[in-house]
């Protein structure tokens, strides 16, 4: 029997029993041909690999992530994934969709065609995430229909506007869900339902949304699993209480691990889905159970029945791991061909520009002036009570509180207060909207930062303690057609250019990761104290993430789904 590859002397992971078995493996035409005790003498093999008693594990599968969160192109992302053992992903490009609409999705899919990693795209379903923000593009029912007809998409991406789903039967999101249930009843629908319980949670399930990847508690997990919802556990949910629950309660079929958002510096330095796998094992989960949650259950959730297991007829995506407890990856195979070897050079190929020219000219905003940071208030007293955003380390959720701020000649004297100003400017040339707010907590204590990497609308977001620094940071980002700029005392401390749509770089992963490390250190030097500085900053404009956020239309009370004024009274 002719085969392409024979792997001998390995402990093969069997997903059906969740055990390792000492076996040999034969691969032919990109698929597993045989798993068993027969030796190389039984086959005519083009190549034989000695497993040296190590472990043969299916390629890891991540079914919920956003490539744009790493701020790199699909090709760069694929390069980083392979060496971390990830061979299949389901990315949702809702950041590019918010900037460019359906063309952003199509160009991301196009840029992924020749990547080593298989990328099965999710259709961004909530673009914009709410009606309380201005975006560059929107995804309507006709766009979803066009994408489904193209055959290039795999599921409907996360339904983010959960508040409107449960309160407004006629909202855009419910119209999309009704359309999908009527015309594509078997389509997988992904969800985003933080903190919902009881009737509200079950209303979301009734609407057709049957997964959740947001921050989990034991109470929330029990409510979701008992109602038939699939859990996608990202790192911020990996508390000891949550992991212990997953270990002891026999819920293996009801969850998997996902990354959602991985910053380029963390990707470069600590890995990807393999990092979560290793963390789960360190927290007490057996290797067999952790591997199951990174291979079999995500494949099953996405109905990818051709992968995620090592068995005859399945796609031969697999890893050779020498040390199971440390999960040290020695080789990675994709479709039966070796694509990574720790003993050989692994160099990222240069790609050049991969997107249409107008994708590099998306910041349609004139340079700002200091007056753009004036805050006019209609009060006849020398002080007023204002809402303020409170940032706390440990979460991207914020809280709202009320503070008193001095007023002079109808202007808020925010520069004399202990609080920073947060301002956002619509940058697509649509309406010129802008909004101002106040912010405090575990955020920078001096200087300023500006960014177009601001979820999900990606308008220009600026935070700072004085107009001069804010102006310098904002105008540098405008001049570079997007990015993140950190300034202190009139000096640019760090600048990460993101010229593709104001959110992506086409530089190599190593370079983007290094620039992001420097930027994070610069922000930390100004007092920003957060476990994920960049994600904390960029989600200050995310109006589906509790509790008080800001968009170009104003301050948003997320849990109530409404715009509220800065001045309370």
Coordinates of C-alpha atoms in Angstrom, one line a residue:
X1 CA 0.0 0.0 0.0
X2 CA 1.4 3.4 -1.1
X3 CA 1.2 6.2 1.4
X4 CA 2.8 9.6 1.7
X5 CA 3.9 9.7 5.3
X6 CA 4.4 7.2 8.1
X7 CA 4.8 8.3 11.7
X8 CA 6.1 5.6 14.0
X9 CA 6.5 5.2 17.8
X10 CA 4.0 7.8 19.0
X11 CA 1.2 8.0 21.6
X12 CA -1.8 8.9 19.5
X13 CA -4.6 11.0 21.1
X14 CA -7.9 9.2 20.6
X15 CA -10.7 11.8 20.9
X16 CA -13.4 9.2 21.3
X17 CA -11.9 7.7 24.4
X18 CA -10.0 10.8 25.5
X19 CA -6.9 8.7 26.0
X20 CA -3.4 8.3 24.5
X21 CA -2.7 4.9 22.8
X22 CA 0.8 3.7 21.6
X23 CA 0.3 3.5 17.8
X24 CA 1.7 4.2 14.4
X25 CA 0.0 6.5 11.9
X26 CA -0.1 6.4 8.1
X27 CA -1.1 9.5 6.0
X28 CA -2.2 9.5 2.4
X29 CA -3.6 12.4 0.2
X30 CA -3.6 14.8 3.1
X31 CA -5.7 12.5 5.3
X32 CA -5.1 9.9 8.0
X33 CA -5.1 6.5 6.2
X34 CA -4.4 4.1 9.1
X35 CA -3.9 4.3 12.9
X36 CA -2.7 1.1 14.5
X37 CA 0.1 -1.3 15.3
X38 CA 1.2 -2.2 11.8
X39 CA 4.8 -1.1 11.2
X40 CA 6.5 0.7 8.3
X41 CA 7.1 -2.7 6.5
X42 CA 3.4 -2.9 5.8
X43 CA 3.4 0.3 3.7
X44 CA 5.3 1.8 0.9
X45 CA 5.9 5.3 2.3
X46 CA 7.4 8.3 0.7
X47 CA 8.6 9.6 4.1
X48 CA 8.9 8.2 7.6
X49 CA 9.0 10.3 10.8
X50 CA 10.2 8.8 14.1
X51 CA 7.9 10.1 16.9
X52 CA 10.5 9.0 19.5
X53 CA 7.8 8.0 21.9
X54 CA 6.2 11.5 21.9
X55 CA 2.6 12.5 21.4
X56 CA 0.6 12.9 18.2
X57 CA -2.3 15.4 18.8
X58 CA -4.9 16.9 16.4
X59 CA -4.2 20.4 15.2
X60 CA -5.7 22.9 17.5
X61 CA -9.0 24.6 16.5
X62 CA -10.1 28.1 17.6
X63 CA -13.7 28.9 16.7
X64 CA -14.0 32.4 18.0
X65 CA -11.5 35.1 17.4
X66 CA -10.8 38.4 15.6
X67 CA -7.7 38.6 13.5
X68 CA -7.9 42.4 13.7
X69 CA -7.4 42.2 17.5
X70 CA -3.8 41.2 16.8
X71 CA -3.6 44.2 14.3
X72 CA -2.0 42.1 11.6
X73 CA -2.9 40.7 8.2
X74 CA -4.3 37.2 7.8
X75 CA -1.0 36.0 6.3
X76 CA 0.9 37.2 9.3
X77 CA -1.7 35.8 11.6
X78 CA -1.4 32.4 9.9
X79 CA 2.4 32.4 10.3
X80 CA 2.0 33.0 14.1
X81 CA -0.7 30.3 14.5
X82 CA 1.2 27.5 12.9
X83 CA 4.1 27.5 15.2
X84 CA 1.7 27.5 18.1
X85 CA -0.1 24.4 16.8
X86 CA -3.3 26.1 15.6
X87 CA -4.3 24.7 12.2
X88 CA -8.0 25.8 11.8
X89 CA -9.8 29.0 12.9
X90 CA -13.2 30.7 12.5
X91 CA -12.4 34.4 12.5
X92 CA -15.0 37.0 12.6
X93 CA -13.8 40.2 10.8
X94 CA -16.3 42.6 12.4
X95 CA -13.6 45.3 12.9
X96 CA -12.9 45.5 9.1
X97 CA -16.7 45.3 8.5
X98 CA -17.2 48.3 10.8
X99 CA -14.7 50.3 8.8
X100 CA -15.5 49.1 5.2
X101 CA -18.7 47.1 5.3
X102 CA -19.1 44.0 3.2
X103 CA -16.0 44.9 1.2
X104 CA -13.9 44.7 4.3
X105 CA -15.1 41.1 4.9
X106 CA -14.5 40.1 1.3
X107 CA -11.0 41.5 1.3
X108 CA -10.2 39.7 4.5
X109 CA -11.4 36.4 3.0
X110 CA -9.4 37.1 -0.2
X111 CA -6.3 37.8 1.9
X112 CA -6.8 34.4 3.6
X113 CA -7.0 32.2 0.5
X114 CA -3.4 31.2 0.3
X115 CA -2.7 31.0 4.1
X116 CA -1.5 27.7 5.6
X117 CA -4.1 27.8 8.3
X118 CA -7.7 27.0 7.3
X119 CA -9.9 30.1 7.9
X120 CA -13.6 29.6 7.9
X121 CA -15.2 33.0 8.3
X122 CA -18.1 34.0 10.5
X123 CA -20.4 36.8 9.1
X124 CA -20.3 39.8 11.3
X125 CA -23.9 40.1 12.5
X126 CA -23.8 43.3 14.5
X127 CA -22.3 46.0 12.3
X128 CA -22.6 48.5 13.8
X129 CA -22.9 46.9 17.2
X130 CA -25.6 49.4 18.1
X131 CA -27.4 52.4 16.6
X132 CA -25.6 54.6 19.1
X133 CA -22.4 55.0 17.0
X134 CA -21.2 56.0 13.6
X135 CA -19.2 53.4 11.6
X136 CA -17.6 53.4 8.2
X137 CA -19.7 50.4 7.0
X138 CA -22.8 48.4 8.0
X139 CA -23.9 44.9 7.4
X140 CA -27.5 44.5 6.3
X141 CA -29.6 41.4 5.5
X142 CA -28.8 41.7 1.8
X143 CA -25.0 41.6 2.6
X144 CA -25.5 38.5 4.8
X145 CA -27.4 36.9 1.9
X146 CA -24.6 37.7 -0.6
X147 CA -22.0 36.3 1.7
X148 CA -24.0 33.1 2.4
X149 CA -24.4 32.6 -1.4
X150 CA -20.7 33.0 -2.0
X151 CA -19.9 29.9 0.1
X152 CA -17.0 31.6 1.7
X153 CA -18.6 31.9 5.2
X154 CA -19.3 29.3 7.8
X155 CA -21.6 30.8 10.5
X156 CA -23.3 33.9 11.7
X157 CA -20.9 35.7 14.0
X158 CA -21.6 36.9 17.5
X159 CA -24.9 38.6 18.1
X160 CA -23.5 41.5 20.2
X161 CA -26.6 43.7 20.8
X162 CA -28.2 41.4 23.3
X163 CA -30.0 44.2 25.0
X164 CA -32.1 45.1 21.9
X165 CA -32.6 41.3 21.2
X166 CA -34.5 40.9 24.4
X167 CA -36.3 44.3 24.5
X168 CA -37.1 45.4 20.9
X169 CA -38.7 42.7 18.7
X170 CA -38.4 45.0 15.7
X171 CA -34.7 45.9 16.0
X172 CA -32.2 45.3 13.2
X173 CA -30.6 42.3 15.0
X174 CA -34.0 40.6 15.5
X175 CA -34.8 41.2 11.8
X176 CA -31.5 39.4 10.9
X177 CA -32.2 36.5 13.3
X178 CA -35.7 36.1 11.9
X179 CA -34.4 36.1 8.4
X180 CA -31.8 33.4 9.2
X181 CA -34.3 31.2 11.1
X182 CA -36.6 31.4 8.1
X183 CA -34.1 30.9 5.2
X184 CA -31.1 29.2 6.8
X185 CA -32.5 27.3 9.8
X186 CA -29.4 25.2 10.2
X187 CA -26.9 28.0 10.2
X188 CA -24.8 28.2 13.3
X189 CA -25.4 31.4 15.3
X190 CA -22.8 32.7 17.7
X191 CA -23.6 34.8 20.8
X192 CA -22.3 37.5 23.1
X193 CA -24.5 37.5 26.3
X194 CA -22.5 38.8 29.3
X195 CA -24.2 38.4 32.7
X196 CA -27.7 37.5 31.3
X197 CA -29.6 35.0 33.4
X198 CA -33.1 33.5 33.7
X199 CA -35.7 34.9 31.4
X200 CA -33.4 37.3 29.6
X201 CA -30.9 34.5 28.8
X202 CA -33.7 32.3 27.6
X203 CA -35.1 35.0 25.3
X204 CA -31.7 35.1 23.6
X205 CA -31.8 31.3 23.1
X206 CA -35.4 31.6 21.8
X207 CA -34.0 34.1 19.2
X208 CA -31.7 31.3 18.0
X209 CA -28.4 32.3 19.7
X210 CA -27.0 29.3 21.4
X211 CA -23.4 30.0 22.4
X212 CA -21.6 32.5 24.6
X213 CA -17.9 33.5 24.8
X214 CA -18.1 36.3 27.3
X215 CA -16.8 36.4 30.9
X216 CA -18.2 33.4 32.8
X217 CA -19.1 32.6 36.4
X218 CA -20.2 29.3 37.7
X219 CA -23.7 30.6 38.1
X220 CA -23.7 31.8 34.5
X221 CA -22.2 28.6 33.2
X222 CA -24.8 26.4 34.9
X223 CA -27.7 28.6 33.6
X224 CA -26.3 28.4 30.0
X225 CA -25.5 24.7 29.9
X226 CA -28.8 23.7 31.5
X227 CA -30.6 25.7 28.8
X228 CA -28.7 24.1 25.9
X229 CA -26.1 26.9 25.3
X230 CA -22.5 26.0 24.2
X231 CA -19.7 27.8 26.2
X232 CA -16.6 29.2 24.6
X233 CA -14.2 29.8 27.4
X234 CA -11.6 32.5 26.9
X235 CA -8.7 33.3 29.2
X236 CA -10.4 35.9 31.3
X237 CA -13.0 33.3 32.3
X238 CA -10.3 30.9 33.4
X239 CA -10.6 31.4 37.2
X240 CA -9.9 28.4 39.4
X241 CA -13.6 28.2 40.3
X242 CA -14.6 28.0 36.6
X243 CA -11.9 25.4 35.7
X244 CA -12.8 23.3 38.7
X245 CA -16.4 23.3 37.6
X246 CA -15.5 22.2 34.1
X247 CA -13.3 19.4 35.5
X248 CA -15.7 17.8 37.9
X249 CA -19.2 18.3 36.4
X250 CA -19.0 16.1 33.2
X251 CA -19.7 19.0 30.8
X252 CA -16.9 18.1 28.3
X253 CA -19.4 18.2 25.4
X254 CA -20.6 21.7 26.2
X255 CA -17.5 23.9 26.1
X256 CA -14.3 24.6 24.3
X257 CA -11.5 27.1 24.7
X258 CA -11.2 30.2 22.4
X259 CA -8.9 33.2 22.3
X260 CA -11.3 35.9 21.1
X261 CA -8.7 38.7 21.2
X262 CA -4.9 38.2 21.4
X263 CA -2.6 41.2 21.3
X264 CA 0.4 41.0 19.0
X265 CA 2.9 41.2 21.9
X266 CA 1.3 38.3 23.8
X267 CA 1.0 36.3 20.5
X268 CA 4.7 36.8 19.9
X269 CA 5.8 36.1 23.4
X270 CA 3.4 33.6 25.0
X271 CA 1.4 31.9 22.2
X272 CA -2.2 31.5 21.2
X273 CA -4.7 28.7 21.9
X274 CA -1.9 26.5 23.1
X275 CA -1.4 29.0 25.9
X276 CA -4.9 28.4 27.2
X277 CA -4.4 24.7 26.8
X278 CA -1.3 24.8 28.9
X279 CA -2.9 27.1 31.5
X280 CA -5.9 24.7 31.9
X281 CA -3.5 21.8 32.6
X282 CA -1.6 23.9 35.2
X283 CA -4.9 24.7 36.9
X284 CA -5.7 21.0 37.3
X285 CA -7.3 19.8 34.0
X286 CA -5.9 16.6 32.6
X287 CA -4.1 16.9 29.3
X288 CA -6.7 14.6 27.7
X289 CA -9.6 16.9 28.7
X290 CA -7.7 20.1 27.8
X291 CA -6.8 18.8 24.3
X292 CA -10.4 17.7 23.8
X293 CA -11.6 21.2 24.5
X294 CA -9.1 22.6 21.9
X295 CA -9.8 20.1 19.1
X296 CA -12.9 17.9 19.3
X297 CA -15.5 20.1 20.8
X298 CA -14.8 23.2 18.8
X299 CA -14.8 21.1 15.6
X300 CA -18.1 19.5 16.6
X301 CA -19.6 22.9 17.5
X302 CA -18.8 24.2 14.0
X303 CA -19.9 20.9 12.4
X304 CA -16.4 20.4 11.0
X305 CA -16.6 16.6 11.1
X306 CA -13.5 16.2 8.9
X307 CA -11.0 17.4 11.5
X308 CA -10.3 17.7 15.2
X309 CA -9.6 14.0 15.6
X310 CA -6.9 11.5 14.6
X311 CA -8.8 8.8 12.7
X312 CA -9.0 7.3 9.2
X313 CA -10.5 9.7 6.6
X314 CA -9.9 12.8 8.8
X315 CA -7.8 15.7 7.6
X316 CA -4.2 15.0 8.7
X317 CA -3.6 18.2 10.7
X318 CA -1.6 17.2 13.7
X319 CA 1.2 18.1 16.1
X320 CA 4.1 16.1 17.4
X321 CA 4.6 17.1 21.1
X322 CA 7.6 15.9 23.0
X323 CA 6.6 16.9 26.6
X324 CA 2.9 16.6 27.2
X325 CA 2.8 18.5 30.5
X326 CA 4.7 21.4 29.1
X327 CA 3.1 20.9 25.7
X328 CA 6.3 21.5 23.8
X329 CA 5.5 21.4 20.1
X330 CA 8.3 19.9 18.0
X331 CA 6.6 19.6 14.6
X332 CA 3.3 20.8 13.0
X333 CA 1.7 19.1 10.0
X334 CA -1.0 20.6 7.8
X335 CA -2.9 18.3 5.4
X336 CA -0.2 15.7 6.0
X337 CA 2.7 18.0 5.1
X338 CA 5.2 19.4 7.6
X339 CA 4.8 23.1 8.0
X340 CA 6.8 23.8 11.2
X341 CA 9.8 22.2 12.9
X342 CA 11.6 23.6 15.9
X343 CA 14.8 22.3 14.6
X344 CA 14.5 24.3 11.3
X345 CA 14.4 28.0 10.5
X346 CA 10.8 29.4 10.5
X347 CA 10.9 32.7 8.7
X348 CA 7.9 34.8 7.8
X349 CA 7.6 35.6 4.1
X350 CA 7.2 39.2 2.9
X351 CA 3.9 39.9 1.3
X352 CA 3.7 43.6 0.6
X353 CA 0.4 45.4 0.3
X354 CA -2.5 43.0 0.3
X355 CA -5.5 45.3 0.2
X356 CA -7.1 47.9 -2.2
X357 CA -5.5 51.3 -2.2
X358 CA -8.5 53.1 -0.5
X359 CA -8.1 50.8 2.5
X360 CA -4.9 52.9 3.3
X361 CA -6.8 56.2 3.2
X362 CA -9.7 55.6 5.6
X363 CA -9.2 58.4 8.2
X364 CA -11.2 61.2 6.7
X365 CA -10.6 63.8 9.4
X366 CA -8.9 67.2 9.3
X367 CA -6.2 68.0 11.9
X368 CA -7.7 68.9 15.2
X369 CA -7.1 72.2 17.1
X370 CA -7.1 72.8 20.9
X371 CA -10.7 74.1 20.8
X372 CA -11.8 70.6 19.8
X373 CA -11.1 69.6 23.4
X374 CA -13.2 72.4 25.0
X375 CA -16.3 71.1 26.8
X376 CA -19.2 73.5 26.7
X377 CA -21.8 73.1 29.5
X378 CA -25.1 74.8 30.0
X379 CA -25.0 75.6 33.7
X380 CA -25.2 78.9 35.5
X381 CA -23.1 77.8 38.5
X382 CA -19.4 77.6 39.0
X383 CA -19.5 73.8 39.3
X384 CA -21.6 70.9 38.1
X385 CA -22.1 67.2 38.6
X386 CA -20.8 65.0 35.8
X387 CA -20.9 61.4 34.9
X388 CA -17.4 59.8 34.9
X389 CA -16.1 56.5 33.5
X390 CA -14.3 54.4 36.1
X391 CA -11.6 52.0 34.7
X392 CA -10.6 49.1 37.0
X393 CA -7.8 46.6 36.4
X394 CA -9.0 43.0 35.9
X395 CA -11.9 43.7 33.5
X396 CA -12.7 45.7 30.4
X397 CA -16.1 46.5 32.0
X398 CA -16.3 50.0 33.5
X399 CA -18.4 51.6 36.2
X400 CA -20.2 55.0 36.3
X401 CA -20.0 57.5 39.2
X402 CA -20.8 61.1 39.7
X403 CA -18.2 63.8 40.4
X404 CA -18.2 67.6 40.8
X405 CA -16.2 69.6 38.3
X406 CA -15.5 73.4 38.2
X407 CA -17.2 75.5 35.5
X408 CA -16.0 78.9 34.2
X409 CA -17.6 80.9 31.5
X410 CA -19.7 78.0 30.3
X411 CA -16.7 75.7 30.0
X412 CA -15.9 72.6 32.0
X413 CA -12.5 73.2 33.7
X414 CA -11.5 69.5 33.3
X415 CA -7.7 70.4 33.0
X416 CA -7.9 71.7 36.6
X417 CA -9.7 68.5 37.8
X418 CA -8.0 65.2 38.9
X419 CA -9.8 63.6 35.9
X420 CA -8.8 63.0 32.3
X421 CA -10.8 64.0 29.3
X422 CA -12.0 61.3 26.9
X423 CA -13.1 62.5 23.5
X424 CA -14.1 60.7 20.3
X425 CA -14.3 62.1 16.8
X426 CA -16.2 60.5 13.9
X427 CA -13.5 59.8 11.3
X428 CA -15.3 58.6 8.2
X429 CA -16.3 62.0 6.9
X430 CA -20.0 61.2 7.4
X431 CA -21.3 63.7 10.0
X432 CA -18.5 65.3 12.0
X433 CA -19.9 64.0 15.3
X434 CA -17.8 64.3 18.4
X435 CA -18.4 63.6 22.1
X436 CA -16.6 64.4 25.4
X437 CA -16.6 62.7 28.7
X438 CA -14.5 62.3 31.9
X439 CA -12.5 59.2 32.9
X440 CA -10.6 58.0 36.0
X441 CA -9.3 54.9 37.7
X442 CA -6.6 52.5 36.6
X443 CA -5.9 54.5 33.5
X444 CA -3.0 56.9 32.6
X445 CA -2.3 59.6 35.2
X446 CA -0.7 62.1 32.9
X447 CA 0.0 62.8 29.2
X448 CA -2.3 61.5 26.5
X449 CA -3.1 58.7 24.1
X450 CA -5.0 58.7 20.8
X451 CA -6.1 55.7 18.7
X452 CA -8.3 54.7 15.8
X453 CA -8.1 51.1 17.1
X454 CA -11.3 51.7 19.2
X455 CA -13.9 48.9 19.2
X456 CA -16.1 48.5 17.3
X457 CA -16.6 51.8 15.4
X458 CA -12.9 52.6 15.2
X459 CA -13.4 56.4 15.4
X460 CA -10.6 58.5 16.7
X461 CA -10.5 58.1 20.5
X462 CA -8.4 60.4 22.6
X463 CA -7.7 60.4 26.4
X464 CA -5.5 62.9 28.2
X465 CA -4.9 65.4 30.9
X466 CA -4.0 68.4 28.8
X467 CA -5.0 69.8 25.4
X468 CA -1.5 70.1 24.1
X469 CA -0.6 66.4 24.5
X470 CA -4.0 65.3 23.3
X471 CA -3.7 67.4 20.2
X472 CA -0.2 66.1 19.4
X473 CA -1.3 62.4 19.8
X474 CA -4.5 62.9 17.8
X475 CA -2.9 64.7 14.9
X476 CA -0.1 62.1 14.7
X477 CA -2.6 59.3 14.4
X478 CA -4.5 61.3 11.7
X479 CA -1.3 62.0 9.8
X480 CA -0.3 58.3 9.8
X481 CA -3.8 57.2 8.7
X482 CA -4.5 55.3 11.8
X483 CA -2.7 53.8 14.8
X484 CA -2.1 54.4 18.5
X485 CA 0.1 57.3 19.7
X486 CA 1.2 57.9 23.3
X487 CA 2.4 61.4 24.3
X488 CA 3.8 63.1 27.4
X489 CA 4.8 66.7 28.0
X490 CA 4.9 67.5 24.3
X491 CA 6.9 64.4 23.3
X492 CA 5.8 61.3 21.3
X493 CA 6.8 58.4 23.5
X494 CA 5.5 55.6 21.2
X495 CA 3.6 55.3 17.9
X496 CA 2.2 52.1 16.4
X497 CA 1.1 52.8 12.8
X498 CA -2.0 50.9 11.6
X499 CA -2.5 52.1 8.0
X500 CA -4.9 49.4 6.8
X501 CA -8.3 50.8 7.8
X502 CA -6.7 52.4 10.8
X503 CA -6.7 49.0 12.5
X504 CA -4.1 46.7 10.8
X505 CA -0.4 46.6 10.1
X506 CA 1.2 44.6 7.4
X507 CA 4.5 44.5 9.2
X508 CA 5.8 41.1 10.4
X509 CA 4.4 39.7 13.6
X510 CA 7.8 40.2 15.4
X511 CA 7.8 43.9 14.4
X512 CA 4.2 44.6 15.4
X513 CA 4.6 42.7 18.6
X514 CA 7.7 44.7 19.5
X515 CA 6.0 48.0 18.7
X516 CA 3.0 47.0 20.9
X517 CA 5.3 46.1 23.7
X518 CA 6.9 49.5 23.6
X519 CA 3.6 51.2 23.4
X520 CA 2.2 49.3 26.4
X521 CA 5.3 50.2 28.4
X522 CA 4.9 53.8 27.5
X523 CA 1.3 53.8 28.6
X524 CA 2.3 52.0 31.8
X525 CA 4.9 54.6 32.4
X526 CA 2.1 57.2 32.4
X527 CA 0.3 55.2 35.1
X528 CA -2.0 52.9 33.1
X529 CA -2.5 49.9 35.4
X530 CA -4.4 47.1 33.7
X531 CA -3.8 43.4 32.9
X532 CA -4.5 44.2 29.2
X533 CA -3.7 47.9 28.6
X534 CA -4.5 48.1 24.9
X535 CA -7.8 46.1 25.2
X536 CA -8.9 48.3 28.1
X537 CA -8.2 51.4 26.1
X538 CA -9.8 50.2 22.9
X539 CA -13.0 49.0 24.5
X540 CA -13.8 52.4 26.1
X541 CA -15.8 53.0 23.0
X542 CA -17.6 49.6 22.9
X543 CA -21.3 50.3 23.6
X544 CA -22.1 46.6 24.2
X545 CA -19.6 46.2 27.0
X546 CA -20.9 47.4 30.4
X547 CA -21.3 49.8 32.0
X548 CA -20.5 53.4 30.9
X549 CA -18.7 53.9 27.5
X550 CA -18.5 56.6 24.9
X551 CA -19.1 56.9 21.1
X552 CA -19.3 59.8 18.7
X553 CA -22.9 60.2 19.8
X554 CA -22.2 60.6 23.5
X555 CA -21.9 58.7 26.7
X556 CA -23.6 55.3 26.6
X557 CA -25.2 53.5 29.6
X558 CA -24.7 50.1 28.2
X559 CA -27.0 48.1 30.5
X560 CA -29.9 50.4 29.7
X561 CA -29.0 50.8 26.0
X562 CA -29.3 54.6 25.9
X563 CA -27.3 57.8 25.5
X564 CA -26.9 59.9 28.6
X565 CA -25.6 63.5 29.1
X566 CA -22.2 64.3 30.6
X567 CA -23.8 66.8 33.0
X568 CA -26.2 65.2 35.5
X569 CA -27.5 68.5 36.9

